[in-house]
GROMACS .gro file of C-alpha atoms in nm:
model
  385
    1MET     CA    1  -1.682  -1.245   0.678
    2ALA     CA    2  -1.367  -1.048   0.593
    3LYS     CA    3  -1.042  -1.142   0.764
    4GLU     CA    4  -0.711  -0.951   0.765
    5PHE     CA    5  -0.391  -1.133   0.649
    6PHE     CA    6  -0.094  -0.945   0.766
    7VAL     CA    7   0.245  -0.970   0.593
    8LYS     CA    8   0.527  -0.715   0.668
    9THR     CA    9   0.865  -0.832   0.662
   10ASP     CA   10   1.124  -0.801   0.389
   11VAL     CA   11   1.338  -1.116   0.359
   12THR     CA   12   1.703  -1.135   0.205
   13PHE     CA   13   1.751  -1.522   0.189
   14GLY     CA   14   2.066  -1.725   0.096
   15LYS     CA   15   2.431  -1.784   0.163
   16ASP     CA   16   2.625  -1.457   0.251
   17ALA     CA   17   2.312  -1.273   0.302
   18ILE     CA   18   2.478  -1.118   0.604
   19GLN     CA   19   2.687  -0.893   0.376
   20GLU     CA   20   2.383  -0.687   0.306
   21ILE     CA   21   2.357  -0.556   0.673
   22SER     CA   22   2.534  -0.229   0.651
   23ARG     CA   23   2.345  -0.143   0.331
   24ILE     CA   24   2.009  -0.210   0.512
   25LEU     CA   25   2.125  -0.024   0.833
   26THR     CA   26   2.219   0.279   0.622
   27GLN     CA   27   1.876   0.258   0.453
   28PHE     CA   28   1.709   0.282   0.800
   29GLY     CA   29   1.920   0.586   0.893
   30ALA     CA   30   2.084   0.410   1.193
   31THR     CA   31   2.350   0.536   1.395
   32ASN     CA   32   2.374   0.334   1.739
   33VAL     CA   33   2.282  -0.035   1.678
   34LEU     CA   34   2.210  -0.293   1.955
   35VAL     CA   35   2.291  -0.649   1.850
   36VAL     CA   36   2.106  -0.893   2.082
   37TYR     CA   37   2.202  -1.269   2.113
   38ASP     CA   38   2.258  -1.537   2.365
   39LYS     CA   39   2.609  -1.676   2.481
   40GLY     CA   40   2.547  -1.988   2.266
   41VAL     CA   41   2.523  -1.784   1.945
   42LYS     CA   42   2.851  -1.624   2.057
   43ALA     CA   43   3.036  -1.945   2.127
   44VAL     CA   44   2.964  -2.077   1.789
   45GLY     CA   45   3.101  -1.772   1.624
   46ILE     CA   46   2.761  -1.645   1.450
   47ALA     CA   47   2.762  -1.337   1.674
   48ASP     CA   48   3.112  -1.229   1.558
   49LYS     CA   49   3.028  -1.284   1.203
   50VAL     CA   50   2.726  -1.051   1.231
   51VAL     CA   51   2.916  -0.788   1.410
   52ASP     CA   52   3.205  -0.793   1.201
   53ALA     CA   53   2.968  -0.763   0.883
   54ILE     CA   54   2.870  -0.418   1.017
   55ASP     CA   55   3.066  -0.113   0.891
   56LYS     CA   56   3.214   0.041   1.215
   57ASP     CA   57   3.304   0.357   1.020
   58LYS     CA   58   2.926   0.413   0.977
   59PHE     CA   59   2.758   0.248   1.299
   60ASN     CA   60   2.837   0.246   1.658
   61VAL     CA   61   2.785  -0.121   1.757
   62VAL     CA   62   2.682  -0.219   2.116
   63GLU     CA   63   2.616  -0.576   2.210
   64PHE     CA   64   2.387  -0.739   2.444
   65ASP     CA   65   2.444  -1.108   2.513
   66GLY     CA   66   2.205  -1.169   2.804
   67VAL     CA   67   1.933  -1.362   2.624
   68ILE     CA   68   1.826  -1.672   2.802
   69PRO     CA   69   1.551  -1.947   2.704
   70ASN     CA   70   1.216  -1.811   2.782
   71PRO     CA   71   1.319  -1.458   2.836
   72THR     CA   72   1.204  -1.279   3.156
   73ASN     CA   73   1.108  -0.922   3.225
   74GLU     CA   74   1.453  -0.889   3.410
   75VAL     CA   75   1.627  -0.982   3.101
   76VAL     CA   76   1.421  -0.723   2.902
   77GLU     CA   77   1.499  -0.449   3.151
   78ALA     CA   78   1.876  -0.521   3.145
   79GLY     CA   79   1.874  -0.498   2.761
   80TYR     CA   80   1.666  -0.172   2.774
   81ALA     CA   81   1.914  -0.012   3.026
   82ILE     CA   82   2.189  -0.067   2.772
   83ALA     CA   83   1.976   0.056   2.482
   84LYS     CA   84   1.893   0.383   2.682
   85GLU     CA   85   2.238   0.438   2.767
   86ASN     CA   86   2.368   0.412   2.409
   87ASN     CA   87   2.081   0.609   2.250
   88ILE     CA   88   2.012   0.281   2.035
   89ASP     CA   89   1.799   0.360   1.697
   90ALA     CA   90   1.824   0.025   1.544
   91PHE     CA   91   1.833  -0.341   1.670
   92VAL     CA   92   1.978  -0.663   1.526
   93ALA     CA   93   1.831  -0.990   1.688
   94VAL     CA   94   2.056  -1.293   1.627
   95GLY     CA   95   1.945  -1.625   1.740
   96GLY     CA   96   1.640  -1.826   1.790
   97GLY     CA   97   1.293  -1.712   1.910
   98SER     CA   98   1.430  -1.600   2.262
   99SER     CA   99   1.673  -1.360   2.100
  100MET     CA  100   1.393  -1.213   1.854
  101ASP     CA  101   1.138  -1.191   2.137
  102THR     CA  102   1.404  -1.014   2.370
  103ALA     CA  103   1.502  -0.774   2.094
  104LYS     CA  104   1.136  -0.686   2.021
  105ALA     CA  105   1.055  -0.627   2.386
  106ILE     CA  106   1.366  -0.405   2.439
  107ASN     CA  107   1.260  -0.205   2.118
  108VAL     CA  108   0.918  -0.149   2.257
  109LEU     CA  109   1.052  -0.004   2.582
  110THR     CA  110   1.312   0.213   2.394
  111SER     CA  111   1.035   0.380   2.190
  112ASN     CA  112   0.743   0.371   2.441
  113GLY     CA  113   0.913   0.353   2.797
  114GLY     CA  114   0.744   0.204   3.098
  115ASN     CA  115   0.745  -0.142   3.197
  116ILE     CA  116   0.711  -0.433   2.931
  117MET     CA  117   0.400  -0.571   3.101
  118ASP     CA  118   0.229  -0.248   3.024
  119TYR     CA  119   0.208  -0.367   2.658
  120GLU     CA  120   0.069  -0.727   2.727
  121GLY     CA  121  -0.192  -0.845   2.506
  122ILE     CA  122  -0.298  -0.755   2.142
  123GLY     CA  123  -0.245  -0.399   1.992
  124ASN     CA  124  -0.127  -0.219   2.307
  125VAL     CA  125   0.200  -0.066   2.177
  126PRO     CA  126   0.113   0.312   2.107
  127LYS     CA  127   0.425   0.444   1.939
  128PRO     CA  128   0.629   0.305   1.640
  129VAL     CA  129   0.952   0.131   1.745
  130CYS     CA  130   1.298   0.154   1.598
  131PRO     CA  131   1.391  -0.062   1.296
  132LEU     CA  132   1.486  -0.421   1.364
  133ILE     CA  133   1.669  -0.673   1.168
  134ALA     CA  134   1.609  -1.040   1.261
  135ILE     CA  135   1.879  -1.296   1.165
  136PRO     CA  136   1.768  -1.647   1.262
  137THR     CA  137   1.997  -1.932   1.336
  138THR     CA  138   1.720  -2.192   1.397
  139ALA     CA  139   1.422  -2.314   1.203
  140GLY     CA  140   1.126  -2.343   1.402
  141THR     CA  141   0.982  -2.036   1.604
  142SER     CA  142   0.924  -1.798   1.309
  143SER     CA  143   0.973  -1.505   1.538
  144GLU     CA  144   1.161  -1.336   1.283
  145ILE     CA  145   0.845  -1.251   1.084
  146THR     CA  146   0.575  -1.272   1.351
  147ASN     CA  147   0.413  -0.971   1.558
  148VAL     CA  148   0.460  -1.172   1.893
  149ALA     CA  149   0.711  -1.130   2.168
  150ALA     CA  150   0.666  -1.418   2.418
  151LEU     CA  151   0.808  -1.342   2.776
  152VAL     CA  152   0.805  -1.480   3.132
  153ASP     CA  153   0.698  -1.274   3.435
  154THR     CA  154   0.896  -1.442   3.716
  155LYS     CA  155   0.694  -1.280   3.985
  156SER     CA  156   0.348  -1.432   3.875
  157VAL     CA  157   0.532  -1.736   3.718
  158ARG     CA  158   0.355  -1.706   3.400
  159LYS     CA  159   0.438  -1.662   3.018
  160TYR     CA  160   0.258  -1.399   2.841
  161VAL     CA  161   0.280  -1.225   2.497
  162VAL     CA  162   0.305  -0.876   2.351
  163ILE     CA  163   0.111  -0.897   2.012
  164ASP     CA  164   0.133  -0.581   1.794
  165ASN     CA  165   0.201  -0.525   1.428
  166LYS     CA  166   0.434  -0.241   1.512
  167ILE     CA  167   0.690  -0.499   1.661
  168VAL     CA  168   0.736  -0.716   1.348
  169ALA     CA  169   1.104  -0.727   1.227
  170ASP     CA  170   1.155  -0.482   0.928
  171LYS     CA  171   1.406  -0.699   0.771
  172VAL     CA  172   1.501  -1.072   0.786
  173ILE     CA  173   1.843  -1.178   0.684
  174ALA     CA  174   1.808  -1.547   0.650
  175ASP     CA  175   2.134  -1.750   0.567
  176PRO     CA  176   2.088  -2.124   0.607
  177GLU     CA  177   2.453  -2.157   0.689
  178PHE     CA  178   2.381  -1.996   1.018
  179THR     CA  179   2.186  -2.307   1.116
  180ARG     CA  180   2.447  -2.551   1.037
  181THR     CA  181   2.597  -2.580   1.396
  182VAL     CA  182   2.245  -2.618   1.564
  183PRO     CA  183   2.289  -2.947   1.780
  184ALA     CA  184   2.054  -3.218   1.694
  185GLY     CA  185   1.831  -3.178   2.003
  186VAL     CA  186   1.788  -2.808   1.939
  187THR     CA  187   1.705  -2.897   1.574
  188ALA     CA  188   1.445  -3.137   1.678
  189ALA     CA  189   1.287  -2.914   1.935
  190THR     CA  190   1.266  -2.608   1.690
  191GLY     CA  191   1.145  -2.811   1.430
  192LEU     CA  192   0.876  -2.972   1.622
  193ASP     CA  193   0.780  -2.618   1.745
  194ALA     CA  194   0.726  -2.532   1.367
  195ILE     CA  195   0.516  -2.846   1.323
  196THR     CA  196   0.320  -2.735   1.620
  197HIS     CA  197   0.256  -2.403   1.464
  198ALA     CA  198   0.146  -2.562   1.145
  199VAL     CA  199  -0.103  -2.798   1.304
  200GLU     CA  200  -0.257  -2.555   1.568
  201SER     CA  201  -0.302  -2.287   1.316
  202TYR     CA  202  -0.458  -2.506   1.050
  203ILE     CA  203  -0.735  -2.594   1.291
  204SER     CA  204  -0.763  -2.264   1.461
  205ASN     CA  205  -1.101  -2.087   1.492
  206GLU     CA  206  -0.944  -1.802   1.317
  207ALA     CA  207  -0.812  -2.002   1.022
  208THR     CA  208  -0.888  -1.883   0.670
  209TYR     CA  209  -0.800  -2.010   0.327
  210LEU     CA  210  -0.488  -1.800   0.310
  211THR     CA  211  -0.370  -1.897   0.660
  212LYS     CA  212  -0.453  -2.278   0.594
  213TYR     CA  213  -0.247  -2.264   0.265
  214ASN     CA  214   0.071  -2.146   0.447
  215SER     CA  215   0.016  -2.385   0.754
  216LEU     CA  216  -0.035  -2.685   0.518
  217ARG     CA  217   0.275  -2.615   0.310
  218GLY     CA  218   0.480  -2.550   0.620
  219LEU     CA  219   0.381  -2.880   0.764
  220GLN     CA  220   0.467  -3.063   0.455
  221ILE     CA  221   0.835  -2.891   0.442
  222PHE     CA  222   0.905  -2.974   0.794
  223TYR     CA  223   0.769  -3.322   0.786
  224GLU     CA  224   0.990  -3.398   0.483
  225ASN     CA  225   1.297  -3.220   0.592
  226LEU     CA  226   1.319  -3.225   0.977
  227PRO     CA  227   1.420  -3.608   0.989
  228LYS     CA  228   1.701  -3.543   0.735
  229VAL     CA  229   1.851  -3.250   0.925
  230TYR     CA  230   1.798  -3.432   1.262
  231GLU     CA  231   2.027  -3.724   1.119
  232ASN     CA  232   2.257  -3.506   0.936
  233GLY     CA  233   2.311  -3.141   1.028
  234ASN     CA  234   2.515  -3.071   0.749
  235ASP     CA  235   2.246  -3.144   0.492
  236MET     CA  236   2.226  -2.795   0.372
  237ASP     CA  237   1.953  -2.859   0.126
  238ALA     CA  238   1.724  -2.969   0.393
  239ARG     CA  239   1.845  -2.680   0.615
  240GLU     CA  240   1.756  -2.436   0.360
  241LYS     CA  241   1.422  -2.580   0.304
  242MET     CA  242   1.347  -2.578   0.673
  243MET     CA  243   1.447  -2.216   0.703
  244LEU     CA  244   1.215  -2.129   0.403
  245GLY     CA  245   0.933  -2.346   0.575
  246CYS     CA  246   0.969  -2.161   0.892
  247ILE     CA  247   0.880  -1.833   0.699
  248VAL     CA  248   0.584  -2.007   0.536
  249VAL     CA  249   0.439  -2.141   0.854
  250GLY     CA  250   0.489  -1.805   1.017
  251PHE     CA  251   0.269  -1.643   0.780
  252GLY     CA  252  -0.008  -1.892   0.865
  253PHE     CA  253   0.017  -1.892   1.245
  254SER     CA  254   0.073  -1.526   1.298
  255ASN     CA  255  -0.249  -1.449   1.139
  256ALA     CA  256  -0.468  -1.769   1.260
  257ASN     CA  257  -0.311  -1.772   1.602
  258LEU     CA  258  -0.260  -2.108   1.795
  259GLY     CA  259  -0.428  -2.330   2.048
  260LEU     CA  260  -0.424  -2.572   2.347
  261VAL     CA  261  -0.076  -2.718   2.295
  262HIS     CA  262   0.074  -2.359   2.347
  263ALA     CA  263  -0.147  -2.283   2.641
  264ILE     CA  264  -0.009  -2.591   2.816
  265ALA     CA  265   0.362  -2.538   2.685
  266HIS     CA  266   0.356  -2.163   2.807
  267THR     CA  267   0.273  -2.281   3.149
  268LEU     CA  268   0.555  -2.552   3.163
  269SER     CA  269   0.799  -2.309   3.057
  270ALA     CA  270   0.710  -2.054   3.299
  271HIS     CA  271   0.698  -2.300   3.591
  272PHE     CA  272   0.972  -2.541   3.500
  273GLY     CA  273   1.204  -2.353   3.257
  274ILE     CA  274   1.146  -2.615   2.989
  275ALA     CA  275   1.249  -2.491   2.632
  276HIS     CA  276   0.935  -2.383   2.424
  277GLY     CA  277   0.973  -2.633   2.155
  278VAL     CA  278   1.032  -2.907   2.389
  279ALA     CA  279   0.725  -2.811   2.598
  280ASN     CA  280   0.520  -2.816   2.279
  281ALA     CA  281   0.641  -3.146   2.159
  282CYS     CA  282   0.580  -3.318   2.496
  283VAL     CA  283   0.212  -3.260   2.458
  284LEU     CA  284   0.153  -3.222   2.084
  285PRO     CA  285   0.034  -3.563   2.012
  286TYR     CA  286  -0.209  -3.583   2.289
  287VAL     CA  287  -0.373  -3.255   2.230
  288THR     CA  288  -0.391  -3.339   1.851
  289ALA     CA  289  -0.575  -3.644   1.937
  290PHE     CA  290  -0.813  -3.453   2.172
  291ASN     CA  291  -0.874  -3.176   1.913
  292ALA     CA  292  -0.948  -3.464   1.644
  293GLU     CA  293  -1.297  -3.517   1.783
  294LYS     CA  294  -1.399  -3.165   1.687
  295CYS     CA  295  -1.221  -3.129   1.348
  296PRO     CA  296  -1.174  -3.477   1.179
  297LYS     CA  297  -1.185  -3.334   0.828
  298GLU     CA  298  -0.902  -3.117   0.905
  299MET     CA  299  -0.705  -3.386   1.075
  300ILE     CA  300  -0.746  -3.610   0.764
  301GLU     CA  301  -0.644  -3.321   0.536
  302MET     CA  302  -0.318  -3.282   0.717
  303ALA     CA  303  -0.257  -3.654   0.715
  304LYS     CA  304  -0.325  -3.677   0.348
  305ALA     CA  305  -0.087  -3.380   0.292
  306ILE     CA  306   0.208  -3.572   0.435
  307ASN     CA  307   0.103  -3.893   0.265
  308LEU     CA  308   0.019  -4.084   0.590
  309PRO     CA  309  -0.153  -4.431   0.508
  310LEU     CA  310  -0.531  -4.395   0.570
  311THR     CA  311  -0.804  -4.669   0.583
  312GLY     CA  312  -1.101  -4.459   0.469
  313ASP     CA  313  -1.258  -4.488   0.800
  314GLU     CA  314  -1.286  -4.148   0.948
  315GLU     CA  315  -1.319  -4.262   1.305
  316LYS     CA  316  -0.970  -4.422   1.260
  317ASP     CA  317  -0.804  -4.189   1.012
  318LYS     CA  318  -0.879  -3.867   1.221
  319PHE     CA  319  -0.613  -4.003   1.459
  320ALA     CA  320  -0.361  -4.072   1.201
  321LEU     CA  321  -0.182  -3.738   1.241
  322ALA     CA  322  -0.168  -3.753   1.624
  323ASN     CA  323  -0.008  -4.106   1.616
  324GLU     CA  324   0.263  -3.991   1.365
  325LEU     CA  325   0.332  -3.703   1.568
  326GLY     CA  326   0.386  -3.927   1.859
  327ARG     CA  327   0.602  -4.142   1.664
  328MET     CA  328   0.822  -3.838   1.562
  329VAL     CA  329   0.848  -3.701   1.912
  330LYS     CA  330   0.974  -4.016   2.038
  331GLU     CA  331   1.213  -4.077   1.761
  332MET     CA  332   1.377  -3.743   1.794
  333GLY     CA  333   1.454  -3.808   2.143
  334ILE     CA  334   1.218  -3.556   2.320
  335ARG     CA  335   1.197  -3.695   2.682
  336PRO     CA  336   0.862  -3.747   2.846
  337LEU     CA  337   0.740  -3.486   3.084
  338HIS     CA  338   0.863  -3.673   3.406
  339GLU     CA  339   1.218  -3.621   3.287
  340GLN     CA  340   1.169  -3.251   3.205
  341GLY     CA  341   1.204  -2.962   3.428
  342ARG     CA  342   1.507  -2.709   3.470
  343GLU     CA  343   1.474  -2.629   3.852
  344HIS     CA  344   1.306  -2.970   3.954
  345LYS     CA  345   1.145  -3.242   3.781
  346ILE     CA  346   0.768  -3.243   3.710
  347THR     CA  347   0.569  -3.465   3.925
  348GLU     CA  348   0.189  -3.551   3.917
  349ALA     CA  349   0.149  -3.323   4.213
  350ASP     CA  350   0.216  -3.031   3.978
  351PHE     CA  351  -0.040  -3.115   3.740
  352ASP     CA  352  -0.314  -2.920   3.922
  353ILE     CA  353  -0.126  -2.572   3.901
  354ILE     CA  354  -0.013  -2.646   3.551
  355ALA     CA  355  -0.385  -2.714   3.430
  356THR     CA  356  -0.511  -2.408   3.650
  357ASP     CA  357  -0.272  -2.178   3.491
  358ALA     CA  358  -0.297  -2.323   3.130
  359LEU     CA  359  -0.678  -2.235   3.149
  360LYS     CA  360  -0.574  -1.863   3.184
  361GLU     CA  361  -0.371  -1.856   2.861
  362GLY     CA  362  -0.494  -1.673   2.555
  363PRO     CA  363  -0.421  -1.932   2.279
  364LEU     CA  364  -0.713  -2.136   2.435
  365HIS     CA  365  -0.953  -1.883   2.268
  366PHE     CA  366  -0.855  -2.014   1.925
  367ASN     CA  367  -0.860  -2.379   2.004
  368PRO     CA  368  -1.120  -2.571   1.800
  369ARG     CA  369  -1.250  -2.756   2.100
  370GLN     CA  370  -1.369  -2.487   2.363
  371ASP     CA  371  -1.485  -2.760   2.615
  372VAL     CA  372  -1.138  -2.760   2.762
  373THR     CA  373  -1.145  -2.814   3.147
  374LYS     CA  374  -0.884  -2.863   3.427
  375GLU     CA  375  -0.952  -3.226   3.400
  376THR     CA  376  -0.904  -3.221   3.029
  377ILE     CA  377  -0.567  -3.082   3.079
  378ILE     CA  378  -0.452  -3.306   3.369
  379GLU     CA  379  -0.549  -3.595   3.146
  380ILE     CA  380  -0.334  -3.472   2.871
  381LEU     CA  381  -0.046  -3.416   3.131
  382ARG     CA  382  -0.072  -3.778   3.236
  383LYS     CA  383  -0.059  -3.926   2.900
  384ALA     CA  384   0.266  -3.696   2.831
  385PHE     CA  385   0.410  -3.798   3.147
   0.00000   0.00000   0.00000
C-alpha cells in the first residue's frame, strides 16, 4: 500500500547561520515581521541576537514574548492581536517547541481568521499561511520541521493539535551555539522527548521503511549524545549532533505519528502544567514495556541499534529497551509523577481523570497495541508514580 512521506523545510545549519535571516526574509518578500519567543530566550540573549540580525532598514520588526510552556489558546489570541495590529506578513519563531507551536498557530489565524480550535485535527487549515522561519534553541521537539502545533484549551483542560502541511516552517535556521545555554534539566527533558519520538514512531501503525530509517537513526544519535550534553553543556560536537538528530527524527515521526506515551503526556501537561518532555519521560519506560508484548521484533531492533546487551531470548530481550530507558530517565534527574505538577502535585486520586482523558487522545490510533483501557493507563501511572 502506497504511503506519503512529506518533507518540506529548507534548513540552513551551522555556526553563524543567523546571519542569513535578512536574505531569507527578502526572498519571502516580507515587510512586517513578528518574532515570537519566550522570556527565557530573551533572558539568555538569543532573542536579541536574532532581532539584531534583521536589517531594520528593510523590515519592520515586532516582538511577542508571551510564549509559555504548553501554550494556550489565550496566548495564541494575544499574539494574533499583535500580528493583526501590525499587518504581519512573516513570522520568526525562536526557542523550543512552545515557541514554534505558538508561532504556527498565530500564523494560521493571521491568514485564516476565526478561533484556533476551528482548525483542530488533520488538514483543516484552508488557506495558505505566511512565511515562517524557525530558529530552534533546543534539540528535542522537532517542531521546527513538523506540521504540528500542540496547544492547550484551558476551558476543557485538554491538549489538542492542529496538523496541516501548510503550517510547516518554510525555513529552519539551526545554529548549535543557540543550544549552548540550555540548562541540564531542559536538555534532558527535550532530549528524552526526541527519544520518545523515535521509539513511538518506529513502532507506529503508520510506520514505513522511510520513517523507520529516520526514527532508528535519530534514536542512535540521541542515545549516544544526550548523556554527553547532559554532563557537559559546552560539548558543542554533541550539541551539533543532537540538533541534526532532532531534524532526522522529526522526518520520521511527522510522517508515522506517535502513540500511547504522547496520549498520556498530553493529558498530564493539560491538567498539571508538566513540561511536555518531562511528561513523556515519566511514562516512556512503562509504555514501552507495555507495547513490547505486541512488537517484540521492533523492540529488539531498537535495542540492537544502540548496542544494548541481549541474551538471545526474545521474552527477555523485548524488554531491554524499556529497561534502558528507565535507567536513563532516572540518571537524568527526571522526578517521578508524585513529585510533578505545576499547580498542585499529582495524587493517585487523579489517575481516573488522567486515564479517562488520555483515552480521547488522537495518538492512540497509531499505537501498536490497540487494547488500551482505562485500567491499562492507570497501571502505567501507578508504575510511573
